[in-house]
Short mmCIF file of C-alpha atoms in Angstrom, two decimals:
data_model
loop_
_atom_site.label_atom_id
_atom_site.label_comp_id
_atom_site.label_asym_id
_atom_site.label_seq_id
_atom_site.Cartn_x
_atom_site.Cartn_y
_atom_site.Cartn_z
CA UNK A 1 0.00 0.00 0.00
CA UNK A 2 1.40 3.14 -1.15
CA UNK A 3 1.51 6.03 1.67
CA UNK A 4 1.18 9.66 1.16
CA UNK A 5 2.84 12.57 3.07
CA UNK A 6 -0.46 13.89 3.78
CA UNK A 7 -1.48 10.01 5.79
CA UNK A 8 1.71 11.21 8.63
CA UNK A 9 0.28 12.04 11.78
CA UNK A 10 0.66 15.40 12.89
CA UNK A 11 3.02 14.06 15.77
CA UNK A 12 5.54 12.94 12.74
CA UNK A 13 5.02 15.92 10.98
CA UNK A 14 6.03 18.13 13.71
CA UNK A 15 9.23 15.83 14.60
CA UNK A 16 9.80 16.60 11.09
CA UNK A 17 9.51 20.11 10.84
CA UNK A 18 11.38 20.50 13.72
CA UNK A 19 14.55 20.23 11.45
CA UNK A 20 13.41 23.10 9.33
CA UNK A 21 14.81 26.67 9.84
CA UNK A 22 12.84 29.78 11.08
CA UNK A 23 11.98 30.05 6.75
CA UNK A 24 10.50 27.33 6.04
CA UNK A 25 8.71 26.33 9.80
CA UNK A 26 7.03 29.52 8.80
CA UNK A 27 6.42 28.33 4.47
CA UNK A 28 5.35 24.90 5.47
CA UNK A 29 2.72 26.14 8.04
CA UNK A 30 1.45 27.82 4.27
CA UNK A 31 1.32 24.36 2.42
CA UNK A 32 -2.39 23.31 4.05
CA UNK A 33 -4.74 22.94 7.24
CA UNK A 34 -2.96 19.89 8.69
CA UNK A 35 0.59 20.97 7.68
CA UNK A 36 -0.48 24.43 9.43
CA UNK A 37 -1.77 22.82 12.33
CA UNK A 38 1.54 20.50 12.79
CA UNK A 39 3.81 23.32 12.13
CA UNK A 40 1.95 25.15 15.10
CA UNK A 41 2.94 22.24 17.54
CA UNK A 42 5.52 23.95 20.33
CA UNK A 43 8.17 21.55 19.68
CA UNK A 44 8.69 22.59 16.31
CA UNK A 45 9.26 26.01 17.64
CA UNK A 46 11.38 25.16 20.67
CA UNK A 47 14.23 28.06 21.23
CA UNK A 48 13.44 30.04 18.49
CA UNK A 49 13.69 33.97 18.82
CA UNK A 50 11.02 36.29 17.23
CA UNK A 51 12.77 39.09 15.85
CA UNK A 52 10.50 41.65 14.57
CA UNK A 53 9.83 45.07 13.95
CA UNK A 54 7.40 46.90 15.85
CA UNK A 55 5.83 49.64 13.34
CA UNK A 56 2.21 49.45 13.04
CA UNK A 57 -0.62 47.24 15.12
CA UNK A 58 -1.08 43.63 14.45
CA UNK A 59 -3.60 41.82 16.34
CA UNK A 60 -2.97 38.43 15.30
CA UNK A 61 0.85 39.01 16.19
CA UNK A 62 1.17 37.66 19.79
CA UNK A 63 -1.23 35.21 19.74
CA UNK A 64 0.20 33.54 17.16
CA UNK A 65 3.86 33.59 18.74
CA UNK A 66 2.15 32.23 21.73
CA UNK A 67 0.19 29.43 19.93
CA UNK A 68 3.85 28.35 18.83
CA UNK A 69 5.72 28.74 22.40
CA UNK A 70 8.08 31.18 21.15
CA UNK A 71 9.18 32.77 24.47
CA UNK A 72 12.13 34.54 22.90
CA UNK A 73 11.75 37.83 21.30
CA UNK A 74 14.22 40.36 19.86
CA UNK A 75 13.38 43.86 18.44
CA UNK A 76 14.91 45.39 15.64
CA UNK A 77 13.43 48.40 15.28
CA UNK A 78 10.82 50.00 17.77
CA UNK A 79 8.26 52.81 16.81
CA UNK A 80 5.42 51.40 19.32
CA UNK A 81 5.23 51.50 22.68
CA UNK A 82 7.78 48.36 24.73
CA UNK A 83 4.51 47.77 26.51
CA UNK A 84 3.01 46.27 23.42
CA UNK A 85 5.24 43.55 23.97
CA UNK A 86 5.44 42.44 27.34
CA UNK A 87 1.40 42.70 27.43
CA UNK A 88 1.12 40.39 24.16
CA UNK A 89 3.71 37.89 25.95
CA UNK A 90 3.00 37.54 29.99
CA UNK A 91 5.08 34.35 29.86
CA UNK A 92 8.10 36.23 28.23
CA UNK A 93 11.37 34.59 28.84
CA UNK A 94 13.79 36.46 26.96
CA UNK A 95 13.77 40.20 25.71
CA UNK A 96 16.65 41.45 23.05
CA UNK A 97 16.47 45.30 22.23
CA UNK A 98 20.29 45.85 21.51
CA UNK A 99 20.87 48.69 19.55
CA UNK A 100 17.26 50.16 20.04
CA UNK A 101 18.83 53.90 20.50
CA UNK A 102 15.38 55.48 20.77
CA UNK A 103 14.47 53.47 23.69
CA UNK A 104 14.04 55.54 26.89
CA UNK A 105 13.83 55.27 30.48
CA UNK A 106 9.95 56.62 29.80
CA UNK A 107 9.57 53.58 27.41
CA UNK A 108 11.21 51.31 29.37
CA UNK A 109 9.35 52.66 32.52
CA UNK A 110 5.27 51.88 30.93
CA UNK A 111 6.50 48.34 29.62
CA UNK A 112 7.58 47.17 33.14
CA UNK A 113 4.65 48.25 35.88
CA UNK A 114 4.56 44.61 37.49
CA UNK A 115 6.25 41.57 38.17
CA UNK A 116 7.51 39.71 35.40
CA UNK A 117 8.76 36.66 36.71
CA UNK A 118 9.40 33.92 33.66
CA UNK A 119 11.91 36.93 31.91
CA UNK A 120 15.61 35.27 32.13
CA UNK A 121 17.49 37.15 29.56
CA UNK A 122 17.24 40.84 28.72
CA UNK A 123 19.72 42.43 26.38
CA UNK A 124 19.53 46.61 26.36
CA UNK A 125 23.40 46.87 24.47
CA UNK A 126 23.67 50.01 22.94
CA UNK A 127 20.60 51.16 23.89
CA UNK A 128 22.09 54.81 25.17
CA UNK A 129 19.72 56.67 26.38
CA UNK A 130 19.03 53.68 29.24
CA UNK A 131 19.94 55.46 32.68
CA UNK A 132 20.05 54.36 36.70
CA UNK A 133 16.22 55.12 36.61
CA UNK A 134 15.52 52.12 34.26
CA UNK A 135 17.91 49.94 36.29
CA UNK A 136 15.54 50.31 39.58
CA UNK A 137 12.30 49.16 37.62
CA UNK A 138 14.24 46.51 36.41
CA UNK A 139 15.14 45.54 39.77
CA UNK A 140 11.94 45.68 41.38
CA UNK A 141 10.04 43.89 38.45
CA UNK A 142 12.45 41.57 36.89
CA UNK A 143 13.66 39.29 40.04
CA UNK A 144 14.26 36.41 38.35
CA UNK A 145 16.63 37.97 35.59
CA UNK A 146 19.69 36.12 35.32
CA UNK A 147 21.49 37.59 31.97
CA UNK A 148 21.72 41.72 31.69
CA UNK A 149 23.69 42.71 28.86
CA UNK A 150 24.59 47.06 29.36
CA UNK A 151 27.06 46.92 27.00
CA UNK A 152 27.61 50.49 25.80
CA UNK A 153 25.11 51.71 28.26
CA UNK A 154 27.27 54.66 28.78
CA UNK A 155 24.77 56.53 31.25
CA UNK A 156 24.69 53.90 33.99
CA UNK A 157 26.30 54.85 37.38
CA UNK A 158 27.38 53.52 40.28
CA UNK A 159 24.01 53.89 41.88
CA UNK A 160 22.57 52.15 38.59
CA UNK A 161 24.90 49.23 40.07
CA UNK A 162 23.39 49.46 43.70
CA UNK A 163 20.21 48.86 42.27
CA UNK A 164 21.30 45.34 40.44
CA UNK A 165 22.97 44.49 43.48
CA UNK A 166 19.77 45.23 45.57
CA UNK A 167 17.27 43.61 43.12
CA UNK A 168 18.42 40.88 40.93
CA UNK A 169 20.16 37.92 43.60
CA UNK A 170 19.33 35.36 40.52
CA UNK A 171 21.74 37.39 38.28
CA UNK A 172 24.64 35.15 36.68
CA UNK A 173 25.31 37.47 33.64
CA UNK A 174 26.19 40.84 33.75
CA UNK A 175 27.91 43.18 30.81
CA UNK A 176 29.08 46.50 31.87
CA UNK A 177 31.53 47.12 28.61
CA UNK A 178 32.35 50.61 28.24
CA UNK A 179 30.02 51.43 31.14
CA UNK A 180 32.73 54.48 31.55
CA UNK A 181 30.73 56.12 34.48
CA UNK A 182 31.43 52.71 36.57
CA UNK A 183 34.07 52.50 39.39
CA UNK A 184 35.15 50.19 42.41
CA UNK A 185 32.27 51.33 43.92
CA UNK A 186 30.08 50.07 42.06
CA UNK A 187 31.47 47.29 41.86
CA UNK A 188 31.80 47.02 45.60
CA UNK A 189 28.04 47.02 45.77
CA UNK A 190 27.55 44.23 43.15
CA UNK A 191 30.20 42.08 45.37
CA UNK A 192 28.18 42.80 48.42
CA UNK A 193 30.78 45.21 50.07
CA UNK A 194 27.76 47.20 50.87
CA UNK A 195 25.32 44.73 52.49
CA UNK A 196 23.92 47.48 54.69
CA UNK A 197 22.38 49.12 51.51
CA UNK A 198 22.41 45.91 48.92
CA UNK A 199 23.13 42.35 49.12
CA UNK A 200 24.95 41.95 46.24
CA UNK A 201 24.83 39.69 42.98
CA UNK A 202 26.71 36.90 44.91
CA UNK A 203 25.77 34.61 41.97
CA UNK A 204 27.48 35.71 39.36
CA UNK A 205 29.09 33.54 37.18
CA UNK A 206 29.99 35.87 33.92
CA UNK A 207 31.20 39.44 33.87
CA UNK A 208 32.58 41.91 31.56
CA UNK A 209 34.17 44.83 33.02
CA UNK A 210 35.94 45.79 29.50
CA UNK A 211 36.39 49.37 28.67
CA UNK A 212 35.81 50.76 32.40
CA UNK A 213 38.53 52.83 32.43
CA UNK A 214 37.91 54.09 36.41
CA UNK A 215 38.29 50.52 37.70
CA UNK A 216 41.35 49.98 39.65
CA UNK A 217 42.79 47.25 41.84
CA UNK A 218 40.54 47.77 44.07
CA UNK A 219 37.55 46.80 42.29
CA UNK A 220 39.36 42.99 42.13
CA UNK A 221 39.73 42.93 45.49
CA UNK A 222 36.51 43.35 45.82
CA UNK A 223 35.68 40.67 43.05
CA UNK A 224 37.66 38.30 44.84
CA UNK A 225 36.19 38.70 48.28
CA UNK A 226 32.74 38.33 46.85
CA UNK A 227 32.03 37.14 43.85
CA UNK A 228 33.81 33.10 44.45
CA UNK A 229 31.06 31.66 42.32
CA UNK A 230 32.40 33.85 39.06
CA UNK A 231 33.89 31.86 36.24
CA UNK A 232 34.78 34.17 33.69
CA UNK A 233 35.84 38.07 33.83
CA UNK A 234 36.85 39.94 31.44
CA UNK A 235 39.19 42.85 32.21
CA UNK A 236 40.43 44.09 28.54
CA UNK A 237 41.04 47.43 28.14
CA UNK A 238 41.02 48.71 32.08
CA UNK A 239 43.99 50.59 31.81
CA UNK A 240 43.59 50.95 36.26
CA UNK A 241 44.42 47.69 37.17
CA UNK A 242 48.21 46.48 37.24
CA UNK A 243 50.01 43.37 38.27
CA UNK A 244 49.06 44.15 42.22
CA UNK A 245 45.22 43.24 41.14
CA UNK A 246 46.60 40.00 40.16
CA UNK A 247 47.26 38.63 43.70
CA UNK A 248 43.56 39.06 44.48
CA UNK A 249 42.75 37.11 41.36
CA UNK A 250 45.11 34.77 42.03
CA UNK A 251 42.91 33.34 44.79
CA UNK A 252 39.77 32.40 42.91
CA UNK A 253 39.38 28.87 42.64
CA UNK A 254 36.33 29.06 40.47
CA UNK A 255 37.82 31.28 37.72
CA UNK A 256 37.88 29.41 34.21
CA UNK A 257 38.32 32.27 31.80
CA UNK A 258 40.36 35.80 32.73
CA UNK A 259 40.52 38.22 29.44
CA UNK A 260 43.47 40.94 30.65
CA UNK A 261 44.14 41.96 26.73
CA UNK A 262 45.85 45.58 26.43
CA UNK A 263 45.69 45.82 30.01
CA UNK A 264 48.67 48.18 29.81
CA UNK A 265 49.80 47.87 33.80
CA UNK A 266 50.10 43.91 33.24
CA UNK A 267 53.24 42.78 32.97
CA UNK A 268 55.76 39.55 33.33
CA UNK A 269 55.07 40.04 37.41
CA UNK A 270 51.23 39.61 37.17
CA UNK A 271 51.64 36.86 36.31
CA UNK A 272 53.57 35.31 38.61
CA UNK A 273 51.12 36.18 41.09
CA UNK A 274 48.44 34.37 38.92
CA UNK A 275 50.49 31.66 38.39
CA UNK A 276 51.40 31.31 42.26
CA UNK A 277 47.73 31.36 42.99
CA UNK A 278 45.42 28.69 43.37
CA UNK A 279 43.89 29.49 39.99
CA UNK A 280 42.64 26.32 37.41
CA UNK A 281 42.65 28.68 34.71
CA UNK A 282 41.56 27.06 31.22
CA UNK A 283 41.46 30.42 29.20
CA UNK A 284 43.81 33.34 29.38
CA UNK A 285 44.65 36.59 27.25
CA UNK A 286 46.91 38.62 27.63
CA UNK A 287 47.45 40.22 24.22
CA UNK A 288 48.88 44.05 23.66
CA UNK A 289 49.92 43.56 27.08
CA UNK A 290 53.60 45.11 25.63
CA UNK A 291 55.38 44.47 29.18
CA UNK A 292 54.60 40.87 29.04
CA UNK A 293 57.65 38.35 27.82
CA UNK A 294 59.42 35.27 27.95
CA UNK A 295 59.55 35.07 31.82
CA UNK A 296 55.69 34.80 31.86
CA UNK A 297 55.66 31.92 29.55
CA UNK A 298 57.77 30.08 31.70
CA UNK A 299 55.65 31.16 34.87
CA UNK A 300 52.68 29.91 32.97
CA UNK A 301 54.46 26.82 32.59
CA UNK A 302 54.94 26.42 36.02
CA UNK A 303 51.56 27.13 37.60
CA UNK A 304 48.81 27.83 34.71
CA UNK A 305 50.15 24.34 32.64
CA UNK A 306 46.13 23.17 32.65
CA UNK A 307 45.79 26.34 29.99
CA UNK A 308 43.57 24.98 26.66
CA UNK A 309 43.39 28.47 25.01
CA UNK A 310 46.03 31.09 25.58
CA UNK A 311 46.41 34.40 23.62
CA UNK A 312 49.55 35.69 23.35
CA UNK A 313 49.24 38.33 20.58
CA UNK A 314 52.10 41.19 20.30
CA UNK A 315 53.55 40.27 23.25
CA UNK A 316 57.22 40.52 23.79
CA UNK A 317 57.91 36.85 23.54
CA UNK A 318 60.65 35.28 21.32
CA UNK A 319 61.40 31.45 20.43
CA UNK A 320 63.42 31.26 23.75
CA UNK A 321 60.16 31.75 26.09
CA UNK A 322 58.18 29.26 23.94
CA UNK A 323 60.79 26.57 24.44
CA UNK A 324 60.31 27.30 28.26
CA UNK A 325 56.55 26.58 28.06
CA UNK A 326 55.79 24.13 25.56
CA UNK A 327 57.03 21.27 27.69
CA UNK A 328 54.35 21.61 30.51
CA UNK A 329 51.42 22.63 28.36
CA UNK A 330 50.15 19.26 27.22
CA UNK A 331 46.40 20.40 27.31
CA UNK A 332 46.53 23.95 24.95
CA UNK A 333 44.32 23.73 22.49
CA UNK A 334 44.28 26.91 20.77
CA UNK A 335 47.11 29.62 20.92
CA UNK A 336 47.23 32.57 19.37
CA UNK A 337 50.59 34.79 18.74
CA UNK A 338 49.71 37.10 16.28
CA UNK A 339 51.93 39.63 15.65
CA UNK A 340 55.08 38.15 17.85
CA UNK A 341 57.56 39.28 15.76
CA UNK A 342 60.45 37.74 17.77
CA UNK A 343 59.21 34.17 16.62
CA UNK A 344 60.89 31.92 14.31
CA UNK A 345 60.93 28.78 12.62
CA UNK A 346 62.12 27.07 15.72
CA UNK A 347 59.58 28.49 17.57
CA UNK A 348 57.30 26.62 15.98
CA UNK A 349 59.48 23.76 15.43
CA UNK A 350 59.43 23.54 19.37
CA UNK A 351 55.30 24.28 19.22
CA UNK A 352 54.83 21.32 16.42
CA UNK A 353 57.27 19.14 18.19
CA UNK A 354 55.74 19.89 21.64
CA UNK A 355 52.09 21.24 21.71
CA UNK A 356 50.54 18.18 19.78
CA UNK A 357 46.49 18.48 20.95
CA UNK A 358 46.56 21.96 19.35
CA UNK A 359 43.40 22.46 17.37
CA UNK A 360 44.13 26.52 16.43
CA UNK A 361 46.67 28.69 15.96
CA UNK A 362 47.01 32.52 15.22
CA UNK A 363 50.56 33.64 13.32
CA UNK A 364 49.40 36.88 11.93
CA UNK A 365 52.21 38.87 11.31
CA UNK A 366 55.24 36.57 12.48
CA UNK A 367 57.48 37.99 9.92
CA UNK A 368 60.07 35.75 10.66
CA UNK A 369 58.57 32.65 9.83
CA UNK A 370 58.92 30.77 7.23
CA UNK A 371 57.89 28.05 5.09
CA UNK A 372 59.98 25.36 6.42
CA UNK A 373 58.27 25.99 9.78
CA UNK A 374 55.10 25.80 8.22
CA UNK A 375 55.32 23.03 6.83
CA UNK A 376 56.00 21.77 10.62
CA UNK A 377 52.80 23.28 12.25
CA UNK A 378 51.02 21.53 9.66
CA UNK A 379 51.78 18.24 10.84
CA UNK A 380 50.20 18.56 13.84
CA UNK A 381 47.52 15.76 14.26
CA UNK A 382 44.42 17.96 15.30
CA UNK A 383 45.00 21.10 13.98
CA UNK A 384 42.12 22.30 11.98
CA UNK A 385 43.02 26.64 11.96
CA UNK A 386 46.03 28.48 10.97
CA UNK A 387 45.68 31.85 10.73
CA UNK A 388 47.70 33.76 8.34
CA UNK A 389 45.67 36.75 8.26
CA UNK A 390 46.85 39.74 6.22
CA UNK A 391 50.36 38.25 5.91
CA UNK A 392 51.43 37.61 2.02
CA UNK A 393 52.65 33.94 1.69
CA UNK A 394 54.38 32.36 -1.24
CA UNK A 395 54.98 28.66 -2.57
CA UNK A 396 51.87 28.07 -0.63
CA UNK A 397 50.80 25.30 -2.46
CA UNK A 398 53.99 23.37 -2.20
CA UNK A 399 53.09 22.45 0.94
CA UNK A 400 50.20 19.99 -0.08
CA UNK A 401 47.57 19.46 2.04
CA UNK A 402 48.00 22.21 4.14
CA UNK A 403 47.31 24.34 1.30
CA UNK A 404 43.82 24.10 1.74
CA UNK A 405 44.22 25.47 5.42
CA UNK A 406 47.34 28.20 4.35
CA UNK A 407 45.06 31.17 2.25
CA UNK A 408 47.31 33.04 0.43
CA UNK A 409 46.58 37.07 0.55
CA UNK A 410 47.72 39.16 -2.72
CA UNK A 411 49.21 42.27 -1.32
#
């Protein structure tokens, strides 16, 4: 007996559809009733985000994302009110408006009058005109939030931090890049330094402090007296801190990922005190960090050797320093040392000979390399990305195989 498409239950149709992208869920749903129907099943819609633009009224908008489960919404343009929104979706779970620059604390003030307690995720990047003011309805509406992105947020203050640190205790996820207003107090209060006044995100697993150019070594102190559940930070471009901030940091056990690039007070002595430390570091960068050399490679030998990703990029390091590390690193998986002009062929003669689970590596602009070491890093057993970059190479495709991993740039 021969068996049509259209004889599937709706069930098999939906298990189906599931494998579809956001296209053509939405094109099959137009085939017929029963396709329609099937397509409308939650499970083919599971973690999908709505984007849309919010110009004109459209009834049949929000109960059809509902019908579907879609919980996840991000706006990409808004000309009607935020309210429209978070009264078509009570059950909200996760609200994108990055880059919405004519959202305002008024907007933002109408959409959240009450508790909104499914809403995880809310990402207001970029949006600039956000101040402290929308920060405390946030934190007395949204107490279950556990990712804020304020990336860019350039109006938020230290007392825009007491508020977080008051309201959101679920918080795990917090971006404060180029927050430029921000200082160690404010980050005292989100580390509970302040428990009088706030409690204090004491959750916090992720947090990006790059671009707050008032932070000092203070504010890791603070980190590391508070925040012990935090597992990565990211400290690029804080021209305050210097290699003192490093004994704090030095202490937190939980810490997987540390991002120091041009961190311009780091040097070869910061990180000794990292490596001294009872860190289990598996990702560090210290790139553009110009005072950092050989002797940090061979302190990272000695006391970060669990690394599997470690950025290196225009440091001061040459082949000797490499030759002290590679020995100890058997885990790296990806290393990066762009720009390292000091590096030769046996510098990666040492890395190929040495460094044998690497997966990725970065030699932009290692002038001195040639292809005879090339030809060695491309013998390494799981390497799957060189990176050339910009940098012209020639007789390219002499080296075989690699050739299809070795672009070659015209100048």
């Amino acid at each position: 007996m021969e068996i049509h498409v259209s004889s599937l239950f709706p069930e098999i149709l939906a298990m189906i559809f599931n494998y579809l992208d956001v296209k053509g869920k939405g094109r099959v749903a137009q085939v017929c009733t029963a396709w329609r129907d099937a397509s409308y099943h939650k499970s083919v819609w599971r973690g999908v985000e709505a984007k849309l633009h919010l110009r004109r009224a459209n009834p049949s908008l929000f109960p059809s994302l509902q019908t579907r489960g879609i919980k996840k919404v991000q706006i990409l343009s808004l000309r009607r009110s935020l309210s429209y929104v978070i009264q078509g979706m009570p059950n909200i779970e996760s609200l994108n408006l990055s880059g919405c620059y004519n959202l305002t604390d008024n907007g933002l003030g109408h959409a959240f009058v009450q508790d909104i307690p499914s809403l995880r995720i809310l990402n207001l990047s970029l949006c600039k005109q956000i101040t402290d003011s929308s920060l405390g309805r946030i934190a007395q509406y949204l107490k279950n939030l556990e990712l804020l992105d304020l990336g860019g947020c350039s109006n938020i203050t230290n007392t825009g931090l007491l508020l977080i640190a008051w309201g959101l205790h679920n918080l795990k996820s917090l971006n404060l890049r180029s927050c430029r207003h921000v200082s160690d107090v404010g980050i005292g209060h989100l580390a509970g330094m302040t428990r009088s006044a706030a409690e204090g995100c004491l959750s916090l697993e992720h947090l990006t402090l790059q671009d707050c150019q008032k932070l000092t070594d203070l504010s890791l102190k603070h980190i590391s007296k508070g925040l012990n559940k935090l597992k990565v930070l990211n400290l690029s471009f804080c021209g305050g801190i210097s290699d003192a901030g490093m004994i704090h940091l030095s202490h937190m056990t939980q810490l997987w990922t540390l991002n120091l690039r041009s961190c311009d007070n780091i040097s070869d002595t910061g990180i000794m005190h990292l490596s001294m430390g009872a860190l289990r570091l598996y990702g560090l960068d210290v790139s553009f960090c110009d005072k950092v050399g050989d002797q940090s490679l061979a302190y990272i030998a000695q006391g970060l050797y669990q690394l599997k990703s470690l950025s290196l990029c225009s440091c001061h390091i040459s082949d000797d320093g490499i030759n002290r590390m590679v020995r100890q690193m058997h885990e790296l998986k990806t290393l990066n040392i762009g720009q390292c002009v000091r590096i030769t062929d046996k510098g990666l003669e040492l890395i190929a000979d040495h460094l044998t689970q690497l997966t990725g590596i970065d030699l932009y602009g290692c002038t001195k390399i040639t292809k005879r070491g090339l030809e060695r890093i491309t013998q390494l057993p799981c390497l799957k990305v060189l990176n050339l970059g910009l940098w012209q190479m020639t007789e390219v495709k002499g080296l075989g195989d690699a050739s299809e991993i070795l672009p070659c740039y015209a100048s």
